[in-house]
Short mmCIF file of C-alpha atoms and ligand atoms in Angstrom, two decimals:
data_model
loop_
_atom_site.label_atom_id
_atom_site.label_comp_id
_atom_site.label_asym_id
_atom_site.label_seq_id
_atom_site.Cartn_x
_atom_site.Cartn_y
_atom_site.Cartn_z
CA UNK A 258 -5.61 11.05 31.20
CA UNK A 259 -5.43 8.46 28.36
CA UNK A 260 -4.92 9.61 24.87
CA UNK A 261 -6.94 7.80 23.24
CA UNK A 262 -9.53 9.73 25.33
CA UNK A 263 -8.91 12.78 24.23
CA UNK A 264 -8.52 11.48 20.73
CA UNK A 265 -12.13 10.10 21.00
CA UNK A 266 -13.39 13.34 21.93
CA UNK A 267 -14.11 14.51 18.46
CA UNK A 268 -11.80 17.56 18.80
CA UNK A 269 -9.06 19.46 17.23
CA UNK A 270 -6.15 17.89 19.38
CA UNK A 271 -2.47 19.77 19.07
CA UNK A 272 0.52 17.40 21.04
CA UNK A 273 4.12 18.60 20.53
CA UNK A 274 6.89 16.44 20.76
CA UNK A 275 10.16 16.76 23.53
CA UNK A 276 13.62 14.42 22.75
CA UNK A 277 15.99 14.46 26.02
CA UNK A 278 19.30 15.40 25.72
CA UNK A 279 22.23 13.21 25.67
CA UNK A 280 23.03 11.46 28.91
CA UNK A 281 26.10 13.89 29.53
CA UNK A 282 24.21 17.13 29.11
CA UNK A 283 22.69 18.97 31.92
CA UNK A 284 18.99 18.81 31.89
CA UNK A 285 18.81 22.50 32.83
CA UNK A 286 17.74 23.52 29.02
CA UNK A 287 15.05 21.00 28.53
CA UNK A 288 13.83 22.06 31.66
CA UNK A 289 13.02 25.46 29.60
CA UNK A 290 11.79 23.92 26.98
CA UNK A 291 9.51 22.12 28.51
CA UNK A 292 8.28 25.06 30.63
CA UNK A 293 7.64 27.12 27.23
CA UNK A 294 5.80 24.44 25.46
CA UNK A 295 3.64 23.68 28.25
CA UNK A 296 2.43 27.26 27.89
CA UNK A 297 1.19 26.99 25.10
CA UNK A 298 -1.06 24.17 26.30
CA UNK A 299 -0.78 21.54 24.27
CA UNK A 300 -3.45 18.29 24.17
CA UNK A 301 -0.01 16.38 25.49
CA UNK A 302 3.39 16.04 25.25
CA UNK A 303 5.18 13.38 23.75
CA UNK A 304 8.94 12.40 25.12
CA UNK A 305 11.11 10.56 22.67
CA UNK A 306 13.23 7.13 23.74
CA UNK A 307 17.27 7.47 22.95
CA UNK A 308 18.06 4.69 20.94
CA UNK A 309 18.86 1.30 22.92
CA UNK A 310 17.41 3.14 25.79
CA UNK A 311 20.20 5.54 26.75
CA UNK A 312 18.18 7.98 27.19
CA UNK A 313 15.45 5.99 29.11
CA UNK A 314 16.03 7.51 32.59
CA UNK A 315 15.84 11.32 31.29
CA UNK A 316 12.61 9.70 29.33
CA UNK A 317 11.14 9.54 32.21
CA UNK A 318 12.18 12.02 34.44
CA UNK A 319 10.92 14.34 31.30
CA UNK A 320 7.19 12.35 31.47
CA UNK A 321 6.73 12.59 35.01
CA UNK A 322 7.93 16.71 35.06
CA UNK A 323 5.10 17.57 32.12
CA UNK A 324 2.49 15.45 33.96
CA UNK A 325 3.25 16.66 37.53
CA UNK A 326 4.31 20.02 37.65
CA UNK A 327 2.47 20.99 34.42
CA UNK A 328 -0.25 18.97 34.43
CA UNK A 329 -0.03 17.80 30.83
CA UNK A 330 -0.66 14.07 29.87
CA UNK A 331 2.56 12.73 28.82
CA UNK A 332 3.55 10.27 26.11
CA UNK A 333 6.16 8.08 26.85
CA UNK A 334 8.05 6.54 23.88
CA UNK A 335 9.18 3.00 24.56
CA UNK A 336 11.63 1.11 21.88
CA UNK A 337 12.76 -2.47 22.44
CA UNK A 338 15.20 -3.81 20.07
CA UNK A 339 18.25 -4.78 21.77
CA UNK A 340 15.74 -4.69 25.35
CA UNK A 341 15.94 -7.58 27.01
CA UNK A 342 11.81 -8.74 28.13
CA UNK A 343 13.27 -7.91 31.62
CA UNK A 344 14.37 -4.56 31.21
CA UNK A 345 10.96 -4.09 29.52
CA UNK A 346 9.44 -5.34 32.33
CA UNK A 347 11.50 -2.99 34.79
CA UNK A 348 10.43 -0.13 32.51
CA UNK A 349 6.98 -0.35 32.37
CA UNK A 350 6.62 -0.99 35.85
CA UNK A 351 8.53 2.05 36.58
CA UNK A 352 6.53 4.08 34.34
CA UNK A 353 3.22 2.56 36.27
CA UNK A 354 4.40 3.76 39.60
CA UNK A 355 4.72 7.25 38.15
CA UNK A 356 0.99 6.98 36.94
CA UNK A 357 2.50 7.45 33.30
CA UNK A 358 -0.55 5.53 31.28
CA UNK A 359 0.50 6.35 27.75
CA UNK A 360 3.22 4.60 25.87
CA UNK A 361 4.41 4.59 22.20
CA UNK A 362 5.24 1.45 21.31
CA UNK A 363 8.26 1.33 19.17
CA UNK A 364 10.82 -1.06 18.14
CA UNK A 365 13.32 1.36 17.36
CA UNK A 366 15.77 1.43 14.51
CA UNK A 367 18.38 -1.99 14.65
CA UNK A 368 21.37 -1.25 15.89
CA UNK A 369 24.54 -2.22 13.71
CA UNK A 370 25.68 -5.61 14.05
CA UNK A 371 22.85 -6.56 16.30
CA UNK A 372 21.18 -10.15 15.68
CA UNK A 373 18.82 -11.51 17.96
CA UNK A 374 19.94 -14.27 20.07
CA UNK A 375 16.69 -15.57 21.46
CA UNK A 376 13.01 -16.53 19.81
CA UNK A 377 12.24 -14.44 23.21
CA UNK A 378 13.84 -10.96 21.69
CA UNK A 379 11.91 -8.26 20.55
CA UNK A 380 12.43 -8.21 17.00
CA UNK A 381 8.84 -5.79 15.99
CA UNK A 382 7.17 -3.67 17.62
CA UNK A 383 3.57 -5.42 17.52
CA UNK A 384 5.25 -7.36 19.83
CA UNK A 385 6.46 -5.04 22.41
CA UNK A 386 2.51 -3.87 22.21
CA UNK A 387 1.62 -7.05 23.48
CA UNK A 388 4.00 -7.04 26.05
CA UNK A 389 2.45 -3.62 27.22
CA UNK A 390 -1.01 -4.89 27.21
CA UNK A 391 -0.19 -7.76 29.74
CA UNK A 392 1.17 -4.94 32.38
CA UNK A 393 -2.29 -3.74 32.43
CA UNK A 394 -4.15 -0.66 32.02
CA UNK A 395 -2.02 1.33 29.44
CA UNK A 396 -2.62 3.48 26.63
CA UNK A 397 -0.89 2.23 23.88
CA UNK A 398 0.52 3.81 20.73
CA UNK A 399 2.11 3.01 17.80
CA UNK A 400 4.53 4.64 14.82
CA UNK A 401 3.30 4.60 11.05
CA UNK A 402 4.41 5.88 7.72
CA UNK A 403 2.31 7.16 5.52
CA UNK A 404 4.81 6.48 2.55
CA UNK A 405 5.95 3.56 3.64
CA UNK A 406 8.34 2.34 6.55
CA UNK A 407 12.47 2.65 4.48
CA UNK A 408 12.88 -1.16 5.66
CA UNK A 409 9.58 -2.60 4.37
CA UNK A 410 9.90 -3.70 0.47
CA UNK A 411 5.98 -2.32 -0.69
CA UNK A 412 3.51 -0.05 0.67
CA UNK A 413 1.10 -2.86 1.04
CA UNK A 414 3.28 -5.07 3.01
CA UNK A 415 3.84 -2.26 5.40
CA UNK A 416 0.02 -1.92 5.80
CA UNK A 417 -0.54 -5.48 6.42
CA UNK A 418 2.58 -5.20 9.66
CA UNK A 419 1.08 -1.85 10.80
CA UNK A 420 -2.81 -4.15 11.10
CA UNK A 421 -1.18 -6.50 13.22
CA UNK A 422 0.12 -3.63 15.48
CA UNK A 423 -3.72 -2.64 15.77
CA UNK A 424 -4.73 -6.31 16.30
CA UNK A 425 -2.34 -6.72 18.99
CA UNK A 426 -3.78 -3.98 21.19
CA UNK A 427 -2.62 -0.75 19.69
CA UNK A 428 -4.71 2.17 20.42
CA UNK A 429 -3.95 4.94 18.68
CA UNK A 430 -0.98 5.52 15.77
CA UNK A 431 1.13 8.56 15.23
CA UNK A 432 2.33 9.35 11.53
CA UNK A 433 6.41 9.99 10.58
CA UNK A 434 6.45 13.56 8.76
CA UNK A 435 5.29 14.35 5.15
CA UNK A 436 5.33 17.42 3.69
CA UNK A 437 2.61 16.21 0.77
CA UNK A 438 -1.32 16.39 2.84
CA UNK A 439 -1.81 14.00 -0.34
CA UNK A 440 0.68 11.74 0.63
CA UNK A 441 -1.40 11.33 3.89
CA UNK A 442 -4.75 11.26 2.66
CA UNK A 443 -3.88 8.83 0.10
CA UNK A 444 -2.07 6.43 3.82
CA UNK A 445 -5.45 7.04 5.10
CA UNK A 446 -7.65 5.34 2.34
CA UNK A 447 -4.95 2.55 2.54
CA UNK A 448 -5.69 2.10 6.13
CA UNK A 449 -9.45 1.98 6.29
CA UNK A 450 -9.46 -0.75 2.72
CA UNK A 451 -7.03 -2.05 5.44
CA UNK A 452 -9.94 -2.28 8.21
CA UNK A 453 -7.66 -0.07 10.45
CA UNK A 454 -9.91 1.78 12.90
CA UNK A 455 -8.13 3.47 15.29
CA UNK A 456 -7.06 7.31 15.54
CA UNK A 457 -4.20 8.54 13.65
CA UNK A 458 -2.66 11.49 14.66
CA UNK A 459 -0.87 13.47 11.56
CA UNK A 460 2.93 14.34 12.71
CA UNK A 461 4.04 17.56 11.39
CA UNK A 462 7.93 19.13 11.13
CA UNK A 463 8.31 22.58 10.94
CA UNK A 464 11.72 22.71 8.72
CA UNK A 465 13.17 25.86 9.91
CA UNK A 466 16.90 24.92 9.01
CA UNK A 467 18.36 23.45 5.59
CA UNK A 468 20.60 21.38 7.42
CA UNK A 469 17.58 19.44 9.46
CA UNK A 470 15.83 19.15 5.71
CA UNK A 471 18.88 17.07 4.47
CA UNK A 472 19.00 14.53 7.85
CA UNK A 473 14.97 14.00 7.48
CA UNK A 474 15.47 12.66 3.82
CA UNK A 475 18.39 10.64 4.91
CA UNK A 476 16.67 8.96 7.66
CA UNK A 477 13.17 8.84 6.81
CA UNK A 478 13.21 8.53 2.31
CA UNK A 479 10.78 11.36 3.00
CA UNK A 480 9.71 12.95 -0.25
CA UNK A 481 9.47 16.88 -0.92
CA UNK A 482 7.22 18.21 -2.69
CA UNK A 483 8.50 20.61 -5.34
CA UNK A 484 6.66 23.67 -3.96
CA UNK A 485 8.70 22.70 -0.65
CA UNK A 486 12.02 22.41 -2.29
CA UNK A 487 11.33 25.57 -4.12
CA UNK A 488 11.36 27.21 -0.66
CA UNK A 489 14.03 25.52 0.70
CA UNK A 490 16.68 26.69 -2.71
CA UNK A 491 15.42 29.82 -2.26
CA UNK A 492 15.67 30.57 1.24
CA UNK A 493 18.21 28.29 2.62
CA UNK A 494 20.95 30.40 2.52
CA UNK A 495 18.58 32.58 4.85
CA UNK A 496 18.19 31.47 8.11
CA UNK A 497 15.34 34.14 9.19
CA UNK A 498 13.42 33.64 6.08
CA UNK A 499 13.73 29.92 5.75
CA UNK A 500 12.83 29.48 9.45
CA UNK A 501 9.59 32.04 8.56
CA UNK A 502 8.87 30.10 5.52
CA UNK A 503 8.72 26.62 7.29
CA UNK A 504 7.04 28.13 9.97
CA UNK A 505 3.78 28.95 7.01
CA UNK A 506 4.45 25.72 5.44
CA UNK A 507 3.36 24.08 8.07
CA UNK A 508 0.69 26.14 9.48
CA UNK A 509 -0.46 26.14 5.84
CA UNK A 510 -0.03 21.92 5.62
CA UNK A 511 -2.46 22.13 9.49
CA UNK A 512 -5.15 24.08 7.84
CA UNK A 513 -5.53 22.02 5.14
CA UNK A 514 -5.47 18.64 7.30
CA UNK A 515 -8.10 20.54 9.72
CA UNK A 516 -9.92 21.90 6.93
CA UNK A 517 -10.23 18.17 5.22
CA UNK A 518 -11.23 16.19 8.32
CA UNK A 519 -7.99 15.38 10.48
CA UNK A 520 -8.65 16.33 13.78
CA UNK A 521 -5.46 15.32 15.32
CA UNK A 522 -1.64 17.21 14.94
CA UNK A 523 1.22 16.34 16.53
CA UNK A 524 3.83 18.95 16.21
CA UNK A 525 7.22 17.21 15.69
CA UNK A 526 8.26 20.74 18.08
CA UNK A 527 12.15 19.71 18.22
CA UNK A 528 12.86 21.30 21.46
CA UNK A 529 11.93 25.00 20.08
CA UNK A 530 9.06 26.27 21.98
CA UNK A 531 9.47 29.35 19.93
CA UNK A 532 8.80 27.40 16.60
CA UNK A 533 5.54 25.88 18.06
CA UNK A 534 4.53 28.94 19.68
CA UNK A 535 4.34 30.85 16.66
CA UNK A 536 2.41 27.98 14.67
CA UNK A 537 0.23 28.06 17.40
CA UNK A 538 -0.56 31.88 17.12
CA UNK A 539 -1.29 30.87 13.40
CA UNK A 540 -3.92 28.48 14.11
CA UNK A 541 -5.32 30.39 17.71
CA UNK A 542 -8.64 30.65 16.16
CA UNK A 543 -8.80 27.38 13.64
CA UNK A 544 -7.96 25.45 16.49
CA UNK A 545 -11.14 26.25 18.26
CA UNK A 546 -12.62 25.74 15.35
P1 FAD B 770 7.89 -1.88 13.38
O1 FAD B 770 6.45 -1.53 13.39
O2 FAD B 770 8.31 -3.10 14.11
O3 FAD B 770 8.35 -1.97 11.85
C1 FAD B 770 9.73 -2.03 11.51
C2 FAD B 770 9.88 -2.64 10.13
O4 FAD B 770 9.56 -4.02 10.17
C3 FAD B 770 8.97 -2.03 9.06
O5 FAD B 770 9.66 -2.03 7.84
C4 FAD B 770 7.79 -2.99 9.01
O6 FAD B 770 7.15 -2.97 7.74
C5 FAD B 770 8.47 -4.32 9.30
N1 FAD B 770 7.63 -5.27 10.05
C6 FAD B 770 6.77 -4.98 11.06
N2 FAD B 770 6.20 -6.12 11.51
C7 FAD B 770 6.73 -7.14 10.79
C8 FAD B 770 6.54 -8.56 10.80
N3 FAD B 770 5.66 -9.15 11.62
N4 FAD B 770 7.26 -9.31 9.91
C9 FAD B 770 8.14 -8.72 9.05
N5 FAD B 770 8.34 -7.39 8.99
C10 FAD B 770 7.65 -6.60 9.85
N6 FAD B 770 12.92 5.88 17.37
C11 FAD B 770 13.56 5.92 18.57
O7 FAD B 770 14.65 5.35 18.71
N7 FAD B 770 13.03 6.61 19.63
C12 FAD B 770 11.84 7.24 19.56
O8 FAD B 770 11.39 7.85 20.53
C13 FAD B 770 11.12 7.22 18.32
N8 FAD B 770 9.92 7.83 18.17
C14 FAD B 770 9.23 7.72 16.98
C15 FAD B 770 7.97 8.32 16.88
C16 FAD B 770 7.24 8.25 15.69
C17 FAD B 770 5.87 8.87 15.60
C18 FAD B 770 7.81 7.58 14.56
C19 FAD B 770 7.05 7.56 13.26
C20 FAD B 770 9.07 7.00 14.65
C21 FAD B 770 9.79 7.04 15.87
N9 FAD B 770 11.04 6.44 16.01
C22 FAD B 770 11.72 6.50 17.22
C23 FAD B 770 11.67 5.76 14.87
C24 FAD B 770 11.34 4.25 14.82
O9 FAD B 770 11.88 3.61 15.95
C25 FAD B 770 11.95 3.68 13.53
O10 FAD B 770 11.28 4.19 12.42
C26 FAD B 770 12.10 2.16 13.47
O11 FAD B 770 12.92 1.84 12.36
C27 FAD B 770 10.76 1.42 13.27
O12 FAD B 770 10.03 1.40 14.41
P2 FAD B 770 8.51 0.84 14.38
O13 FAD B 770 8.03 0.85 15.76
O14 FAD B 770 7.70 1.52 13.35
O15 FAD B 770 8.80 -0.69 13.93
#
């Protein structure tokens, strides 16, 4: 099934989100994990895309498991800086002949020292959505960051790049994390000044582990709200607690999207079915609301 289907249904949808492991580590884990968040039924099942595709084989091995022996629509992420328009090529036709129809376009974050050599390199990812849509009938999705992409010098700038993403045959977009609902709804009146019509699906990160909290702000310039960093002082030093308290922050952060509108949650699940399983239990009722 496409995505964008299911996002047009006028529904609460709930996807979680599966990264495979390194290349040298057995698959035997993931094989849990995906087994345990498939149980709890998600709308479908994202699969992340290792950087410079070293990951890309176990991407798909990990698609075609949730879709075939689970019977879960599966996201495939796709990234293409440093990719070469033939290994793109190889890709996508690979994916077709699994019947994988949903992609996330991405262009991945620039390796160091890389420069493109060619005009014919991917150097954004509107254009590796373009390159999809010419290999026919897929399902196409697309990153976006509600406060702004860390590359991209304004706000605005990064809402004029993430139109031309839609123009060039984006479906549906997927948000980074935030931690601030306002943060979000504030992205969302951007977008629609913007003309930007498509779904976007809100991604949400259970922090369950100090550690994780200090990598997201690294990578992402993600801000945290003070109520969150309260928490986070508090009970850092406390693994049960903290992983209890990020487990309410975002079921709380859900409700409150739900409640105001946004139908759509993607559940950045990082490999613990346990983690989504109890948000899930939260929201049993609100999300057949
Ligand atoms: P783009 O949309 O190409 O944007 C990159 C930067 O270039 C931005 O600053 C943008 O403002 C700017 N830009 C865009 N178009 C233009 C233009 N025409 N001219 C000038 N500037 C432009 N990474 C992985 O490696 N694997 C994954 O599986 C993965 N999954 C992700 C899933 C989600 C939901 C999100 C939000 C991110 C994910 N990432 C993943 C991270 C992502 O690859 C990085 O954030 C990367 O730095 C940007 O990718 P993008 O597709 O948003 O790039």
């Amino acid at each position: 099934m496409k995505i964008i289907d299911l996002l047009n249904q006028n529904k609460i949808t709930l996807s979680c989100e599966i990264f495979p492991p390194k290349p040298d580590v057995s698959l035997d884990h993931i094989h849990a994990v995906i087994q345990g968040i498939s149980t709890l039924c998600p709308d479908f099942i994202s699969v992340t895309y290792g950087a410079g595709g070293s990951t890309s084989k176990r991407t798909l091995e990990i698609a075609q498991e949730v879709q075939e022996e689970h019977g879960i629509p599966a996201l495939a992420h796709l990234t293409c800086v440093a990719s070469s328009r033939i290994q793109i090529d190889h890709t996508l036709r690979t994916l077709q002949e699994h019947n994988i129809k949903n992609v996330l376009a991405l262009r991945g974050d620039i390796p160091e020292g890389h420069t493109p050599t060619s005009p014919w390199d991917f150097q954004y990812a509107y254009q590796l959505i373009e390159e999809i849509k010419t290999h026919g009938d897929f399902c196409v999705g697309a990153a976006c960051y509600p406060e702004g992409h860390v590359e991209c010098p304004s706000k605005e700038r990064d809402i004029d790049y993430l139109k031309q993403k839609v123009e060039s045959g984006c479906d549906f977009l997927t948000s980074q994390m935030f931690f601030d609902n306002t943060v979000f709804y504030q992205f969302l009146y951007r977008t629609l000044a913007k003309g930007i019509r498509v779904p976007i699906v809100a991604g949400i990160m259970p922090v369950t582990n100090s550690s994780q909290i200090r990598r997201i702000c690294q990578l992402s310039g993600t801000v945290l709200p003070a109520r969150f960093k309260a928490i986070v002082e508090r009970f850092a030093d406390h693994p049960d607690a903290m992983q209890q308290a990020g487990i309410a922050y975002a079921t709380e952060q859900i409700i409150d999207l739900i409640a105001n509108g946004v139908n759509a949650i993607h559940l950045y699940t990082m490999n613990k079915p346990e983690i989504a399983r109890k948000i899930t239990e939260n929201l049993s009722d609100i999300l057949q609301a």
